[in-house]
Amino acid sequence: MEQVAAGWWRKGPWTPQEDQLLFQYISQNGEGRWSSVSKCTGLKRSGKSCRLRWVNYLRPGLKKGQLTPQEEGIIIELHALWGNKWSTIARYLPGRTDNEIKNYWRTHFKSRNTSTAKQQKRKIIRQQQNDHIHTNSVSESSHEKKNEDQLGSIIDQFLPAESASSSDFVPLDCYLWGGLWNLEAENDHLPNIPPDYYHPFEGDAVDYFLL
DNA sequence: AAAGAGACCAACCGCATTACA
DNA sequence: ATGTAATGCGGTTGGTCTCTT
């Protein structure tokens, strides 16, 4: 059983050293057996904390930066379908975590009705800056186009009848977007998408941290 | 320049579910 | 069949940053 003595586990933000220990452990032993991480690594973190850190931050294949319009559309649609089933929704957004989607929903859509245009624009500028830092996989021009789109109603934009032109689509990794619109209305399930869409990390842990 | 407000996100907590002895 | 440990999930909180006033 996990040690749960009050004050024994370290809490708060993870340090790079802790991240590296956890990453090396999982690189060598694989995911799972979270409760034994502290024993094997010396980390003073609970299994839950280790799992959360791995899933939300360290796991290879995670995307950083702003969600694409396609991803937003998927979130909107799947949330309409399933509600707050964040982990389920996340399975259809490769590289995104349930936590990320949950946060995104809360900040972008839940309070959307109360956001002013000014606030929206501000948010977008910030997202642009953030994106610039985290990823260079999408061209600047497509960012600009995307952000223009975001100034309008995202939800309206993604109504199936008036979906964006194909030229706006970022060539996404795999299963995004189009597949969802092909769902039959009466279907309450989604196409079979392998849940293991994360590419296993095959390199050296140290190399990963030097990226 | 400083204070306030809002956005963003990492991380924690508690409950539910699953696995296993 | 049952109790316990481990894991997963959703809700929430708190810190930091940026922009506005």
PDB file of C-alpha atoms (C1' of nucleotides) in Angstrom:
ATOM      1  CA  MET A   1       0.000   0.000   0.000  1.00  0.00           C
ATOM      2  CA  GLU A   2       1.088   3.505  -0.624  1.00  0.00           C
ATOM      3  CA  GLN A   3       2.477   5.348   2.266  1.00  0.00           C
ATOM      4  CA  VAL A   4      -0.026   7.933   3.208  1.00  0.00           C
ATOM      5  CA  ALA A   5       1.450   9.270   6.401  1.00  0.00           C
ATOM      6  CA  ALA A   6       0.703  12.929   6.600  1.00  0.00           C
ATOM      7  CA  GLY A   7       3.649  15.025   5.666  1.00  0.00           C
ATOM      8  CA  TRP A   8       5.620  12.177   4.169  1.00  0.00           C
ATOM      9  CA  TRP A   9       4.885  12.874   0.521  1.00  0.00           C
ATOM     10  CA  ARG A  10       6.291  15.874  -1.188  1.00  0.00           C
ATOM     11  CA  LYS A  11       3.730  18.129  -2.799  1.00  0.00           C
ATOM     12  CA  GLY A  12       3.750  21.085  -5.073  1.00  0.00           C
ATOM     13  CA  PRO A  13       5.505  21.707  -8.360  1.00  0.00           C
ATOM     14  CA  TRP A  14       7.849  19.084  -9.704  1.00  0.00           C
ATOM     15  CA  THR A  15      11.517  19.856 -10.062  1.00  0.00           C
ATOM     16  CA  PRO A  16      13.514  18.919 -13.185  1.00  0.00           C
ATOM     17  CA  GLN A  17      15.399  16.377 -11.088  1.00  0.00           C
ATOM     18  CA  GLU A  18      12.164  14.700 -10.043  1.00  0.00           C
ATOM     19  CA  ASP A  19      10.971  14.714 -13.623  1.00  0.00           C
ATOM     20  CA  GLN A  20      14.135  13.051 -14.744  1.00  0.00           C
ATOM     21  CA  LEU A  21      13.946  10.375 -12.079  1.00  0.00           C
ATOM     22  CA  LEU A  22      10.381   9.599 -12.995  1.00  0.00           C
ATOM     23  CA  PHE A  23      11.098   9.600 -16.692  1.00  0.00           C
ATOM     24  CA  GLN A  24      14.045   7.284 -16.324  1.00  0.00           C
ATOM     25  CA  TYR A  25      12.058   4.925 -14.159  1.00  0.00           C
ATOM     26  CA  ILE A  26       9.222   4.686 -16.645  1.00  0.00           C
ATOM     27  CA  SER A  27      11.592   4.411 -19.580  1.00  0.00           C
ATOM     28  CA  GLN A  28      13.100   1.372 -17.925  1.00  0.00           C
ATOM     29  CA  ASN A  29      10.047  -0.177 -16.321  1.00  0.00           C
ATOM     30  CA  GLY A  30       7.123   1.060 -18.317  1.00  0.00           C
ATOM     31  CA  GLU A  31       3.918   2.619 -17.105  1.00  0.00           C
ATOM     32  CA  GLY A  32       2.030   1.161 -14.210  1.00  0.00           C
ATOM     33  CA  ARG A  33       3.101   0.072 -10.738  1.00  0.00           C
ATOM     34  CA  TRP A  34       2.917   3.677  -9.711  1.00  0.00           C
ATOM     35  CA  SER A  35       3.008   2.840  -6.061  1.00  0.00           C
ATOM     36  CA  SER A  36       6.466   1.379  -6.434  1.00  0.00           C
ATOM     37  CA  VAL A  37       7.948   4.431  -8.120  1.00  0.00           C
ATOM     38  CA  SER A  38       8.863   6.072  -4.857  1.00  0.00           C
ATOM     39  CA  LYS A  39      10.553   2.930  -3.574  1.00  0.00           C
ATOM     40  CA  CYS A  40      12.580   2.421  -6.710  1.00  0.00           C
ATOM     41  CA  THR A  41      13.520   5.999  -7.423  1.00  0.00           C
ATOM     42  CA  GLY A  42      13.655   7.594  -4.032  1.00  0.00           C
ATOM     43  CA  LEU A  43      11.088  10.122  -5.120  1.00  0.00           C
ATOM     44  CA  LYS A  44       9.018  11.395  -2.256  1.00  0.00           C
ATOM     45  CA  ARG A  45       5.942  11.492  -4.428  1.00  0.00           C
ATOM     46  CA  SER A  46       2.808   9.422  -4.180  1.00  0.00           C
ATOM     47  CA  GLY A  47       1.892   7.029  -6.949  1.00  0.00           C
ATOM     48  CA  LYS A  48      -1.006   9.218  -7.862  1.00  0.00           C
ATOM     49  CA  SER A  49       1.214  12.219  -8.139  1.00  0.00           C
ATOM     50  CA  CYS A  50       3.710  10.334 -10.285  1.00  0.00           C
ATOM     51  CA  ARG A  51       1.027   9.042 -12.585  1.00  0.00           C
ATOM     52  CA  LEU A  52      -0.465  12.490 -12.967  1.00  0.00           C
ATOM     53  CA  ARG A  53       2.886  14.037 -13.717  1.00  0.00           C
ATOM     54  CA  TRP A  54       3.642  11.387 -16.304  1.00  0.00           C
ATOM     55  CA  VAL A  55       0.268  11.490 -17.985  1.00  0.00           C
ATOM     56  CA  ASN A  56      -0.079  15.238 -18.095  1.00  0.00           C
ATOM     57  CA  TYR A  57       3.445  16.394 -18.631  1.00  0.00           C
ATOM     58  CA  LEU A  58       6.212  13.877 -19.187  1.00  0.00           C
ATOM     59  CA  ARG A  59       4.652  11.317 -21.469  1.00  0.00           C
ATOM     60  CA  PRO A  60       6.238  11.354 -24.922  1.00  0.00           C
ATOM     61  CA  GLY A  61       3.995  12.436 -27.727  1.00  0.00           C
ATOM     62  CA  LEU A  62       2.191  15.097 -25.788  1.00  0.00           C
ATOM     63  CA  LYS A  63       1.454  18.198 -27.768  1.00  0.00           C
ATOM     64  CA  LYS A  64       2.188  21.553 -26.296  1.00  0.00           C
ATOM     65  CA  GLY A  65       0.614  24.789 -27.213  1.00  0.00           C
ATOM     66  CA  GLN A  66      -2.721  25.883 -28.471  1.00  0.00           C
ATOM     67  CA  LEU A  67      -5.335  23.445 -29.599  1.00  0.00           C
ATOM     68  CA  THR A  68      -6.069  23.543 -33.287  1.00  0.00           C
ATOM     69  CA  PRO A  69      -9.482  24.578 -34.565  1.00  0.00           C
ATOM     70  CA  GLN A  70     -10.041  20.970 -35.494  1.00  0.00           C
ATOM     71  CA  GLU A  71      -9.330  19.871 -31.975  1.00  0.00           C
ATOM     72  CA  GLU A  72     -11.635  22.537 -30.635  1.00  0.00           C
ATOM     73  CA  GLY A  73     -14.347  21.284 -32.914  1.00  0.00           C
ATOM     74  CA  ILE A  74     -13.881  17.762 -31.708  1.00  0.00           C
ATOM     75  CA  ILE A  75     -14.023  18.863 -28.112  1.00  0.00           C
ATOM     76  CA  ILE A  76     -17.223  20.753 -28.693  1.00  0.00           C
ATOM     77  CA  GLU A  77     -18.850  17.883 -30.441  1.00  0.00           C
ATOM     78  CA  LEU A  78     -17.718  15.180 -28.085  1.00  0.00           C
ATOM     79  CA  HIS A  79     -18.632  17.264 -25.072  1.00  0.00           C
ATOM     80  CA  ALA A  80     -22.113  17.667 -26.491  1.00  0.00           C
ATOM     81  CA  LEU A  81     -22.159  13.914 -26.885  1.00  0.00           C
ATOM     82  CA  TRP A  82     -20.668  12.812 -23.602  1.00  0.00           C
ATOM     83  CA  GLY A  83     -20.540  15.780 -21.282  1.00  0.00           C
ATOM     84  CA  ASN A  84     -17.594  16.021 -18.927  1.00  0.00           C
ATOM     85  CA  LYS A  85     -16.074  12.700 -19.884  1.00  0.00           C
ATOM     86  CA  TRP A  86     -12.699  14.301 -20.302  1.00  0.00           C
ATOM     87  CA  SER A  87     -10.633  11.165 -20.445  1.00  0.00           C
ATOM     88  CA  THR A  88     -12.935   9.716 -23.069  1.00  0.00           C
ATOM     89  CA  ILE A  89     -12.731  12.877 -25.132  1.00  0.00           C
ATOM     90  CA  ALA A  90      -8.967  12.939 -24.747  1.00  0.00           C
ATOM     91  CA  ARG A  91      -8.706   9.520 -26.403  1.00  0.00           C
ATOM     92  CA  TYR A  92      -9.782  11.136 -29.626  1.00  0.00           C
ATOM     93  CA  LEU A  93      -7.283  13.952 -29.386  1.00  0.00           C
ATOM     94  CA  PRO A  94      -3.858  12.411 -29.769  1.00  0.00           C
ATOM     95  CA  GLY A  95      -1.263  14.124 -27.659  1.00  0.00           C
ATOM     96  CA  ARG A  96      -3.787  15.948 -25.530  1.00  0.00           C
ATOM     97  CA  THR A  97      -4.560  15.100 -21.939  1.00  0.00           C
ATOM     98  CA  ASP A  98      -7.860  15.029 -20.146  1.00  0.00           C
ATOM     99  CA  ASN A  99      -6.543  17.681 -17.822  1.00  0.00           C
ATOM    100  CA  GLU A 100      -5.634  19.921 -20.710  1.00  0.00           C
ATOM    101  CA  ILE A 101      -9.005  19.509 -22.346  1.00  0.00           C
ATOM    102  CA  LYS A 102     -10.775  20.079 -19.089  1.00  0.00           C
ATOM    103  CA  ASN A 103      -8.843  23.273 -18.471  1.00  0.00           C
ATOM    104  CA  TYR A 104      -9.395  24.383 -22.009  1.00  0.00           C
ATOM    105  CA  TRP A 105     -13.107  23.836 -21.828  1.00  0.00           C
ATOM    106  CA  ARG A 106     -13.435  25.730 -18.606  1.00  0.00           C
ATOM    107  CA  THR A 107     -11.503  28.744 -19.794  1.00  0.00           C
ATOM    108  CA  HIS A 108     -12.691  28.885 -23.392  1.00  0.00           C
ATOM    109  CA  PHE A 109     -16.235  27.666 -23.468  1.00  0.00           C
ATOM    110  CA  LYS A 110     -17.747  27.551 -20.040  1.00  0.00           C
ATOM    111  CA  SER A 111     -17.228  31.252 -19.511  1.00  0.00           C
ATOM    112  CA  ARG A 112     -17.551  32.077 -23.134  1.00  0.00           C
ATOM    113  CA  ASN A 113     -20.849  33.869 -22.793  1.00  0.00           C
ATOM    114  CA  THR A 114     -19.377  36.329 -20.388  1.00  0.00           C
ATOM    115  CA  SER A 115     -16.195  37.048 -22.318  1.00  0.00           C
ATOM    116  CA  THR A 116     -15.881  40.330 -24.077  1.00  0.00           C
ATOM    117  CA  ALA A 117     -14.435  40.665 -27.543  1.00  0.00           C
ATOM    118  CA  LYS A 118     -11.494  42.410 -26.014  1.00  0.00           C
ATOM    119  CA  GLN A 119     -10.834  39.543 -23.685  1.00  0.00           C
ATOM    120  CA  GLN A 120     -11.110  37.092 -26.534  1.00  0.00           C
ATOM    121  CA  LYS A 121      -8.561  38.983 -28.561  1.00  0.00           C
ATOM    122  CA  ARG A 122      -6.259  39.211 -25.625  1.00  0.00           C
ATOM    123  CA  LYS A 123      -6.509  35.520 -25.105  1.00  0.00           C
ATOM    124  CA  ILE A 124      -5.727  34.825 -28.713  1.00  0.00           C
ATOM    125  CA  ILE A 125      -2.656  37.028 -28.665  1.00  0.00           C
ATOM    126  CA  ARG A 126      -1.447  35.191 -25.646  1.00  0.00           C
ATOM    127  CA  GLN A 127      -2.108  31.879 -27.288  1.00  0.00           C
ATOM    128  CA  GLN A 128      -0.128  32.987 -30.316  1.00  0.00           C
ATOM    129  CA  GLN A 129       2.819  33.831 -28.143  1.00  0.00           C
ATOM    130  CA  ASN A 130       2.519  30.561 -26.325  1.00  0.00           C
ATOM    131  CA  ASP A 131       2.301  28.664 -29.560  1.00  0.00           C
ATOM    132  CA  HIS A 132       5.330  30.366 -30.920  1.00  0.00           C
ATOM    133  CA  ILE A 133       7.299  29.112 -27.988  1.00  0.00           C
ATOM    134  CA  HIS A 134       6.012  25.590 -27.872  1.00  0.00           C
ATOM    135  CA  THR A 135       5.648  24.479 -31.438  1.00  0.00           C
ATOM    136  CA  ASN A 136       6.781  25.247 -34.892  1.00  0.00           C
ATOM    137  CA  SER A 137       4.743  22.571 -36.573  1.00  0.00           C
ATOM    138  CA  VAL A 138       2.202  25.011 -37.955  1.00  0.00           C
ATOM    139  CA  SER A 139       3.081  27.928 -40.124  1.00  0.00           C
ATOM    140  CA  GLU A 140       2.643  31.477 -38.994  1.00  0.00           C
ATOM    141  CA  SER A 141       0.151  32.161 -41.703  1.00  0.00           C
ATOM    142  CA  SER A 142      -2.024  29.320 -40.636  1.00  0.00           C
ATOM    143  CA  HIS A 143      -1.897  30.618 -37.094  1.00  0.00           C
ATOM    144  CA  GLU A 144      -3.068  33.977 -38.275  1.00  0.00           C
ATOM    145  CA  LYS A 145      -5.856  32.443 -40.233  1.00  0.00           C
ATOM    146  CA  LYS A 146      -6.801  30.249 -37.333  1.00  0.00           C
ATOM    147  CA  ASN A 147      -6.854  33.126 -34.931  1.00  0.00           C
ATOM    148  CA  GLU A 148      -8.974  35.204 -37.204  1.00  0.00           C
ATOM    149  CA  ASP A 149     -11.404  32.381 -37.213  1.00  0.00           C
ATOM    150  CA  GLN A 150     -11.360  32.247 -33.465  1.00  0.00           C
ATOM    151  CA  LEU A 151     -12.479  35.816 -33.237  1.00  0.00           C
ATOM    152  CA  GLY A 152     -15.775  34.643 -34.576  1.00  0.00           C
ATOM    153  CA  SER A 153     -17.891  32.107 -32.898  1.00  0.00           C
ATOM    154  CA  ILE A 154     -15.960  28.906 -32.651  1.00  0.00           C
ATOM    155  CA  ILE A 155     -19.044  26.932 -32.120  1.00  0.00           C
ATOM    156  CA  ASP A 156     -20.776  28.349 -35.158  1.00  0.00           C
ATOM    157  CA  GLN A 157     -17.684  27.771 -37.179  1.00  0.00           C
ATOM    158  CA  PHE A 158     -17.854  24.098 -36.508  1.00  0.00           C
ATOM    159  CA  LEU A 159     -21.404  23.420 -37.283  1.00  0.00           C
ATOM    160  CA  PRO A 160     -21.217  20.623 -39.802  1.00  0.00           C
ATOM    161  CA  ALA A 161     -23.189  22.424 -42.459  1.00  0.00           C
ATOM    162  CA  GLU A 162     -20.656  25.175 -42.719  1.00  0.00           C
ATOM    163  CA  SER A 163     -17.438  23.504 -41.815  1.00  0.00           C
ATOM    164  CA  ALA A 164     -14.299  25.252 -42.859  1.00  0.00           C
ATOM    165  CA  SER A 165     -12.735  24.636 -46.205  1.00  0.00           C
ATOM    166  CA  SER A 166     -10.253  21.838 -46.470  1.00  0.00           C
ATOM    167  CA  SER A 167      -7.461  24.313 -47.060  1.00  0.00           C
ATOM    168  CA  ASP A 168      -7.823  25.453 -43.482  1.00  0.00           C
ATOM    169  CA  PHE A 169      -7.151  22.034 -42.126  1.00  0.00           C
ATOM    170  CA  VAL A 170      -3.863  21.347 -40.521  1.00  0.00           C
ATOM    171  CA  PRO A 171      -2.727  17.897 -41.556  1.00  0.00           C
ATOM    172  CA  LEU A 172      -3.218  16.247 -38.241  1.00  0.00           C
ATOM    173  CA  ASP A 173      -1.588  13.140 -36.998  1.00  0.00           C
ATOM    174  CA  CYS A 174      -4.383  10.756 -37.543  1.00  0.00           C
ATOM    175  CA  TYR A 175      -7.946  10.467 -36.557  1.00  0.00           C
ATOM    176  CA  LEU A 176      -9.070  13.977 -36.066  1.00  0.00           C
ATOM    177  CA  TRP A 177     -12.010  15.885 -37.237  1.00  0.00           C
ATOM    178  CA  GLY A 178     -13.301  14.452 -40.450  1.00  0.00           C
ATOM    179  CA  GLY A 179     -14.009  11.114 -38.934  1.00  0.00           C
ATOM    180  CA  LEU A 180     -16.398  12.574 -36.473  1.00  0.00           C
ATOM    181  CA  TRP A 181     -18.585  14.159 -39.058  1.00  0.00           C
ATOM    182  CA  ASN A 182     -18.966  10.822 -40.709  1.00  0.00           C
ATOM    183  CA  LEU A 183     -20.688   9.463 -37.690  1.00  0.00           C
ATOM    184  CA  GLU A 184     -24.201   8.464 -38.233  1.00  0.00           C
ATOM    185  CA  ALA A 185     -26.538  10.558 -36.189  1.00  0.00           C
ATOM    186  CA  GLU A 186     -27.995   7.655 -34.325  1.00  0.00           C
ATOM    187  CA  ASN A 187     -24.639   6.217 -33.423  1.00  0.00           C
ATOM    188  CA  ASP A 188     -23.758   6.610 -29.819  1.00  0.00           C
ATOM    189  CA  HIS A 189     -20.292   5.292 -30.303  1.00  0.00           C
ATOM    190  CA  LEU A 190     -17.300   6.448 -32.245  1.00  0.00           C
ATOM    191  CA  PRO A 191     -15.133   4.730 -34.777  1.00  0.00           C
ATOM    192  CA  ASN A 192     -12.596   2.272 -33.507  1.00  0.00           C
ATOM    193  CA  ILE A 193      -9.550   4.270 -32.729  1.00  0.00           C
ATOM    194  CA  PRO A 194      -6.701   2.484 -31.094  1.00  0.00           C
ATOM    195  CA  PRO A 195      -6.308   3.891 -27.616  1.00  0.00           C
ATOM    196  CA  ASP A 196      -2.563   3.486 -27.816  1.00  0.00           C
ATOM    197  CA  TYR A 197      -2.044   6.359 -30.171  1.00  0.00           C
ATOM    198  CA  TYR A 198       0.919   7.572 -28.211  1.00  0.00           C
ATOM    199  CA  HIS A 199       4.126   6.576 -29.830  1.00  0.00           C
ATOM    200  CA  PRO A 200       6.298   4.660 -27.438  1.00  0.00           C
ATOM    201  CA  PHE A 201       9.411   6.525 -26.577  1.00  0.00           C
ATOM    202  CA  GLU A 202      12.349   4.611 -27.886  1.00  0.00           C
ATOM    203  CA  GLY A 203      15.206   6.971 -27.263  1.00  0.00           C
ATOM    204  CA  ASP A 204      17.326   7.607 -24.278  1.00  0.00           C
ATOM    205  CA  ALA A 205      15.736   9.390 -21.356  1.00  0.00           C
ATOM    206  CA  VAL A 206      18.554  11.850 -21.111  1.00  0.00           C
ATOM    207  CA  ASP A 207      18.234  12.677 -24.777  1.00  0.00           C
ATOM    208  CA  TYR A 208      14.597  13.333 -24.262  1.00  0.00           C
ATOM    209  CA  PHE A 209      15.314  15.838 -21.576  1.00  0.00           C
ATOM    210  CA  LEU A 210      17.796  17.605 -23.741  1.00  0.00           C
ATOM    211  CA  LEU A 211      15.233  18.192 -26.451  1.00  0.00           C
TER     212      LEU A 211
ATOM    213  C1'  DA B   1       3.721  52.701 -11.719  1.00  0.00           C
ATOM    214  C1'  DA B   2       0.583  50.039  -9.184  1.00  0.00           C
ATOM    215  C1'  DA B   3      -3.525  47.515  -8.321  1.00  0.00           C
ATOM    216  C1'  DG B   4      -7.051  44.611  -9.950  1.00  0.00           C
ATOM    217  C1'  DA B   5      -9.016  41.242 -13.021  1.00  0.00           C
ATOM    218  C1'  DG B   6      -8.921  37.480 -15.842  1.00  0.00           C
ATOM    219  C1'  DA B   7      -6.567  33.621 -18.315  1.00  0.00           C
ATOM    220  C1'  DC B   8      -3.976  29.738 -18.014  1.00  0.00           C
ATOM    221  C1'  DC B   9      -2.314  25.525 -16.195  1.00  0.00           C
ATOM    222  C1'  DA B  10      -0.080  22.348 -12.906  1.00  0.00           C
ATOM    223  C1'  DA B  11      -1.260  19.773  -9.227  1.00  0.00           C
ATOM    224  C1'  DC B  12      -4.142  18.115  -5.433  1.00  0.00           C
ATOM    225  C1'  DC B  13      -8.310  15.867  -3.485  1.00  0.00           C
ATOM    226  C1'  DG B  14     -11.965  12.705  -3.035  1.00  0.00           C
ATOM    227  C1'  DC B  15     -14.672   9.296  -5.011  1.00  0.00           C
ATOM    228  C1'  DA B  16     -15.342   5.372  -8.206  1.00  0.00           C
ATOM    229  C1'  DT B  17     -13.719   1.495 -10.375  1.00  0.00           C
ATOM    230  C1'  DT B  18     -10.676  -2.326 -11.122  1.00  0.00           C
ATOM    231  C1'  DA B  19      -7.418  -5.888  -9.855  1.00  0.00           C
ATOM    232  C1'  DC B  20      -5.991  -9.239  -6.989  1.00  0.00           C
ATOM    233  C1'  DA B  21      -5.087 -12.160  -3.001  1.00  0.00           C
TER     234       DA B  21
ATOM    235  C1'  DA C   1     -17.439 -13.771  -2.270  1.00  0.00           C
ATOM    236  C1'  DT C   2     -15.020 -10.334   0.034  1.00  0.00           C
ATOM    237  C1'  DG C   3     -11.726  -7.014   1.579  1.00  0.00           C
ATOM    238  C1'  DT C   4      -7.918  -4.227   0.376  1.00  0.00           C
ATOM    239  C1'  DA C   5      -4.663  -1.957  -2.566  1.00  0.00           C
ATOM    240  C1'  DA C   6      -3.918   0.280  -6.837  1.00  0.00           C
ATOM    241  C1'  DT C   7      -5.376   3.011 -10.413  1.00  0.00           C
ATOM    242  C1'  DG C   8      -8.320   6.227 -12.965  1.00  0.00           C
ATOM    243  C1'  DC C   9     -11.301  10.129 -13.334  1.00  0.00           C
ATOM    244  C1'  DG C  10     -13.560  14.546 -12.656  1.00  0.00           C
ATOM    245  C1'  DG C  11     -13.772  18.605  -9.834  1.00  0.00           C
ATOM    246  C1'  DT C  12     -11.340  22.089  -7.679  1.00  0.00           C
ATOM    247  C1'  DT C  13      -7.669  25.052  -6.082  1.00  0.00           C
ATOM    248  C1'  DG C  14      -3.786  28.036  -6.061  1.00  0.00           C
ATOM    249  C1'  DG C  15       0.109  30.230  -8.262  1.00  0.00           C
ATOM    250  C1'  DT C  16       1.844  32.885 -12.052  1.00  0.00           C
ATOM    251  C1'  DC C  17       1.545  35.812 -15.846  1.00  0.00           C
ATOM    252  C1'  DT C  18      -0.403  39.420 -18.735  1.00  0.00           C
ATOM    253  C1'  DC C  19      -3.317  43.043 -19.733  1.00  0.00           C
ATOM    254  C1'  DT C  20      -6.362  46.836 -18.424  1.00  0.00           C
ATOM    255  C1'  DT C  21      -7.598  50.695 -15.801  1.00  0.00           C
TER     256       DT C  21
END
